[in-house]
Tab-separated table of C-alpha atoms in Angstrom:
chain	number	residue	atom	x	y	z
M	1	UNK	CA	-117.678	11.862	-157.280
M	2	UNK	CA	-120.869	13.894	-157.285
M	3	UNK	CA	-124.284	12.400	-158.064
M	4	UNK	CA	-127.302	14.677	-158.508
M	5	UNK	CA	-130.670	12.914	-158.442
M	6	UNK	CA	-133.774	14.643	-159.824
M	7	UNK	CA	-137.066	13.367	-158.438
M	8	UNK	CA	-140.652	14.263	-157.578
M	9	UNK	CA	-140.376	12.170	-154.396
M	10	UNK	CA	-137.238	13.313	-152.521
M	11	UNK	CA	-138.469	11.754	-149.288
M	12	UNK	CA	-138.289	8.335	-150.959
M	13	UNK	CA	-134.541	8.767	-151.432
M	14	UNK	CA	-133.443	10.443	-148.224
M	15	UNK	CA	-133.441	7.379	-145.983
M	16	UNK	CA	-131.610	4.820	-148.173
M	17	UNK	CA	-129.067	7.401	-149.353
M	18	UNK	CA	-128.397	8.611	-145.809
M	19	UNK	CA	-127.164	5.439	-144.145
M	20	UNK	CA	-124.647	2.606	-144.315
M	21	UNK	CA	-121.921	2.678	-146.971
M	22	UNK	CA	-123.400	5.626	-148.858
M	23	UNK	CA	-123.421	7.791	-145.734
M	24	UNK	CA	-119.874	6.695	-144.934
M	25	UNK	CA	-118.717	7.674	-148.416
M	26	UNK	CA	-120.247	11.131	-148.039
M	27	UNK	CA	-118.898	11.593	-144.515
M	28	UNK	CA	-115.399	10.778	-145.797
M	29	UNK	CA	-115.755	13.303	-148.590
M	30	UNK	CA	-115.387	10.579	-151.213
M	31	UNK	CA	-118.846	11.157	-152.673
M	32	UNK	CA	-121.492	13.858	-152.801
M	33	UNK	CA	-125.119	12.871	-153.303
M	34	UNK	CA	-127.601	15.691	-153.850
M	35	UNK	CA	-131.373	15.258	-154.192
M	36	UNK	CA	-133.302	17.833	-156.218
M	37	UNK	CA	-137.057	18.199	-156.017
M	38	UNK	CA	-138.285	18.674	-159.580
M	39	UNK	CA	-141.240	20.699	-158.285
M	40	UNK	CA	-138.801	23.485	-157.366
M	41	UNK	CA	-138.211	24.054	-161.075
M	42	UNK	CA	-141.772	24.388	-162.333
M	43	UNK	CA	-143.449	27.706	-163.083
M	44	UNK	CA	-146.850	26.217	-162.286
M	45	UNK	CA	-148.345	27.872	-159.190
M	46	UNK	CA	-149.606	24.476	-157.980
M	47	UNK	CA	-146.085	23.002	-158.432
M	48	UNK	CA	-147.324	20.564	-161.061
M	49	UNK	CA	-144.680	18.894	-163.218
M	50	UNK	CA	-146.978	16.647	-165.265
M	51	UNK	CA	-149.806	17.020	-167.765
M	52	UNK	CA	-152.021	14.937	-170.041
M	53	UNK	CA	-150.337	13.304	-173.051
M	54	UNK	CA	-151.006	14.493	-176.564
M	55	UNK	CA	-152.948	11.885	-178.489
M	56	UNK	CA	-155.400	11.015	-175.732
M	57	UNK	CA	-153.693	8.121	-173.903
M	58	UNK	CA	-154.421	7.444	-170.248
M	59	UNK	CA	-152.023	8.614	-167.565
M	60	UNK	CA	-149.919	11.700	-166.980
M	61	UNK	CA	-146.585	12.667	-168.540
M	62	UNK	CA	-143.676	14.479	-166.876
M	63	UNK	CA	-143.234	17.790	-168.685
M	64	UNK	CA	-140.108	18.832	-170.527
M	65	UNK	CA	-139.865	22.389	-169.130
M	66	UNK	CA	-139.175	21.731	-165.420
M	67	UNK	CA	-136.774	18.923	-166.306
M	68	UNK	CA	-134.877	21.166	-168.719
M	69	UNK	CA	-134.787	23.992	-166.163
M	70	UNK	CA	-133.362	21.680	-163.486
M	71	UNK	CA	-130.745	20.020	-165.695
M	72	UNK	CA	-129.735	23.383	-167.176
M	73	UNK	CA	-129.289	24.862	-163.686
M	74	UNK	CA	-127.025	21.979	-162.674
M	75	UNK	CA	-125.019	22.129	-165.893
M	76	UNK	CA	-124.457	25.844	-165.384
M	77	UNK	CA	-122.473	24.990	-162.238
M	78	UNK	CA	-120.306	22.099	-163.531
M	79	UNK	CA	-119.751	19.674	-166.376
M	80	UNK	CA	-121.418	16.260	-166.203
M	81	UNK	CA	-120.073	13.012	-167.588
M	82	UNK	CA	-123.528	11.413	-167.890
M	83	UNK	CA	-127.163	12.464	-167.619
M	84	UNK	CA	-128.961	9.205	-166.879
M	85	UNK	CA	-132.646	8.434	-167.139
M	86	UNK	CA	-133.929	5.403	-165.219
M	87	UNK	CA	-136.266	3.592	-167.576
M	88	UNK	CA	-137.522	0.001	-167.948
M	89	UNK	CA	-136.627	0.132	-171.650
M	90	UNK	CA	-133.051	1.327	-171.095
M	91	UNK	CA	-129.903	-0.771	-171.323
M	92	UNK	CA	-129.559	-3.374	-168.594
M	93	UNK	CA	-127.460	-2.209	-165.638
M	94	UNK	CA	-124.474	-4.501	-165.077
M	95	UNK	CA	-121.431	-4.731	-162.838
M	96	UNK	CA	-119.053	-3.679	-165.653
M	97	UNK	CA	-121.206	-0.564	-166.136
M	98	UNK	CA	-120.971	0.188	-162.416
M	99	UNK	CA	-117.193	-0.295	-162.538
M	100	UNK	CA	-116.824	2.166	-165.415
M	101	UNK	CA	-119.203	4.733	-163.940
M	102	UNK	CA	-117.393	4.690	-160.582
M	103	UNK	CA	-114.483	6.407	-162.381
M	104	UNK	CA	-116.605	9.378	-163.467
M	105	UNK	CA	-116.674	12.738	-161.690
M	106	UNK	CA	-120.230	14.070	-162.020
M	107	UNK	CA	-123.484	12.265	-162.850
M	108	UNK	CA	-127.115	13.344	-163.043
M	109	UNK	CA	-129.824	10.713	-162.545
M	110	UNK	CA	-133.366	11.630	-163.579
M	111	UNK	CA	-136.074	9.514	-161.953
M	112	UNK	CA	-139.035	8.825	-164.200
M	113	UNK	CA	-142.584	8.809	-162.870
M	114	UNK	CA	-146.247	8.718	-163.915
M	115	UNK	CA	-146.860	7.496	-167.474
M	116	UNK	CA	-143.357	8.533	-168.470
M	117	UNK	CA	-141.473	11.665	-169.483
M	118	UNK	CA	-141.913	13.894	-172.503
M	119	UNK	CA	-139.834	12.134	-175.147
M	120	UNK	CA	-138.021	15.359	-176.018
M	121	UNK	CA	-136.172	14.994	-172.722
M	122	UNK	CA	-134.826	11.656	-173.891
M	123	UNK	CA	-133.965	13.043	-177.304
M	124	UNK	CA	-132.162	16.220	-176.229
M	125	UNK	CA	-131.126	16.060	-172.559
M	126	UNK	CA	-130.338	12.443	-171.673
M	127	UNK	CA	-127.009	10.800	-172.502
M	128	UNK	CA	-127.806	7.304	-171.202
M	129	UNK	CA	-130.932	5.320	-170.329
M	130	UNK	CA	-130.563	2.522	-167.774
M	131	UNK	CA	-132.886	-0.240	-166.570
M	132	UNK	CA	-132.308	-2.413	-163.499
M	133	UNK	CA	-134.542	-5.208	-164.818
M	134	UNK	CA	-137.344	-6.251	-167.105
M	135	UNK	CA	-140.200	-5.045	-164.928
M	136	UNK	CA	-141.990	-1.785	-164.223
M	137	UNK	CA	-141.839	0.118	-160.918
M	138	UNK	CA	-143.914	3.048	-159.710
M	139	UNK	CA	-141.034	5.424	-160.343
M	140	UNK	CA	-137.324	5.667	-160.964
M	141	UNK	CA	-136.324	6.387	-157.371
M	142	UNK	CA	-135.532	2.768	-156.447
M	143	UNK	CA	-133.431	2.240	-159.590
M	144	UNK	CA	-131.602	5.496	-158.812
M	145	UNK	CA	-130.711	4.160	-155.359
M	146	UNK	CA	-129.567	0.847	-156.857
M	147	UNK	CA	-127.341	2.575	-159.410
M	148	UNK	CA	-125.931	5.002	-156.838
M	149	UNK	CA	-125.164	2.249	-154.337
M	150	UNK	CA	-123.504	0.033	-156.952
M	151	UNK	CA	-121.296	2.902	-158.127
M	152	UNK	CA	-120.324	4.554	-154.839
M	153	UNK	CA	-119.234	1.357	-153.076
M	154	UNK	CA	-116.556	0.925	-155.759
M	155	UNK	CA	-114.894	4.280	-155.109
M	156	UNK	CA	-111.477	3.665	-153.513
M	157	UNK	CA	-111.613	4.191	-149.764
M	158	UNK	CA	-115.367	3.712	-149.382
M	159	UNK	CA	-115.237	0.084	-148.266
M	160	UNK	CA	-113.188	-0.744	-145.195
M	161	UNK	CA	-111.202	-3.322	-147.183
M	162	UNK	CA	-110.665	-2.173	-150.759
M	163	UNK	CA	-110.139	-5.785	-151.845
M	164	UNK	CA	-113.550	-6.889	-150.562
M	165	UNK	CA	-115.377	-5.813	-153.746
M	166	UNK	CA	-113.120	-7.820	-156.049
M	167	UNK	CA	-114.728	-11.258	-155.514
M	168	UNK	CA	-118.306	-9.905	-155.650
M	169	UNK	CA	-120.747	-11.581	-157.987
M	170	UNK	CA	-120.512	-10.456	-161.638
M	171	UNK	CA	-117.097	-8.801	-161.282
M	172	UNK	CA	-115.600	-11.449	-163.584
M	173	UNK	CA	-118.838	-12.777	-165.075
M	174	UNK	CA	-119.063	-15.367	-162.322
M	175	UNK	CA	-121.312	-15.573	-159.291
M	176	UNK	CA	-119.558	-15.243	-155.951
M	177	UNK	CA	-118.416	-18.449	-154.232
M	178	UNK	CA	-119.947	-19.559	-150.919
M	179	UNK	CA	-118.688	-17.798	-147.789
M	180	UNK	CA	-118.622	-19.081	-144.210
M	181	UNK	CA	-117.860	-17.734	-140.738
M	182	UNK	CA	-117.553	-19.011	-137.150
M	183	UNK	CA	-118.385	-21.465	-135.723
M	184	UNK	CA	-116.763	-24.044	-137.984
M	185	UNK	CA	-119.315	-26.632	-136.903
M	186	UNK	CA	-122.918	-25.709	-136.148
M	187	UNK	CA	-125.499	-28.467	-135.570
M	188	UNK	CA	-123.253	-30.755	-137.561
M	189	UNK	CA	-123.222	-28.324	-140.491
M	190	UNK	CA	-119.523	-28.043	-141.190
M	191	UNK	CA	-117.452	-25.500	-143.044
M	192	UNK	CA	-115.563	-27.064	-145.994
M	193	UNK	CA	-112.217	-28.237	-144.589
M	194	UNK	CA	-110.225	-26.531	-147.344
M	195	UNK	CA	-111.186	-23.128	-145.893
M	196	UNK	CA	-109.629	-24.099	-142.568
M	197	UNK	CA	-106.391	-25.384	-144.121
M	198	UNK	CA	-104.561	-22.062	-144.383
M	199	UNK	CA	-103.330	-23.036	-147.865
M	200	UNK	CA	-103.967	-19.841	-149.849
M	201	UNK	CA	-103.443	-21.264	-153.338
M	202	UNK	CA	-105.758	-24.223	-152.760
M	203	UNK	CA	-108.377	-21.969	-151.162
M	204	UNK	CA	-108.219	-19.627	-154.162
M	205	UNK	CA	-108.667	-22.563	-156.543
M	206	UNK	CA	-111.597	-23.881	-154.459
M	207	UNK	CA	-113.272	-20.480	-154.553
M	208	UNK	CA	-112.866	-20.270	-158.321
M	209	UNK	CA	-114.211	-23.788	-158.820
M	210	UNK	CA	-117.193	-23.050	-156.597
M	211	UNK	CA	-117.908	-19.760	-158.395
M	212	UNK	CA	-117.769	-21.542	-161.759
M	213	UNK	CA	-120.051	-24.350	-160.551
M	214	UNK	CA	-122.618	-21.948	-159.104
M	215	UNK	CA	-122.615	-19.879	-162.269
M	216	UNK	CA	-123.110	-22.951	-164.487
M	217	UNK	CA	-125.967	-24.102	-162.275
M	218	UNK	CA	-127.729	-20.803	-161.521
M	219	UNK	CA	-126.763	-18.348	-164.282
M	220	UNK	CA	-125.384	-20.252	-167.292
M	221	UNK	CA	-126.163	-17.214	-169.456
M	222	UNK	CA	-123.176	-15.413	-167.867
M	223	UNK	CA	-120.813	-17.962	-169.390
M	224	UNK	CA	-122.061	-17.521	-172.966
């Protein structure tokens, strides 16, 4: 899988995308993550990629030309399955979306910034708009990292144990069950005995029951 991220703040992406599971995926050749500085695609001598909005509103708007030039340059080299714009008014990012997108080959993620982007970008260049929550951030870089991380960790071979992602929260519309590790007794705080029993079927049932109980208590909306 290849993910190309377009941004005006490449330094904001370099650290989180260059460590942990994402770095491991790239080192193994299972994923390619490329960061593109939008300012490299402007014809403005001051490397500006924004201007005042028509109509007189406050704030600055990302211009259509450098975005089109960047996306067009990438598309000239390969076909892309999705061109994603990170936006607070996009569709809510979910685990099923991450599962489906992990099967794609090439993705572009455009990070919004300033007041927003020229709407013609959204009308003519973007195939999908995604939000990570009902709140507004300074820019789309953090959502781009969230989306990239959620997708790449699902690629076969990225995680040390390919089964470890299966019981994650939201994979089956349930929150994950509680997990415990050694020691079995710490300050009198004991691990549930069922987990020490070695009885796989009963442990599996306990985990399901716990996941269902936690979901009913904390996120009943997932069960609707």
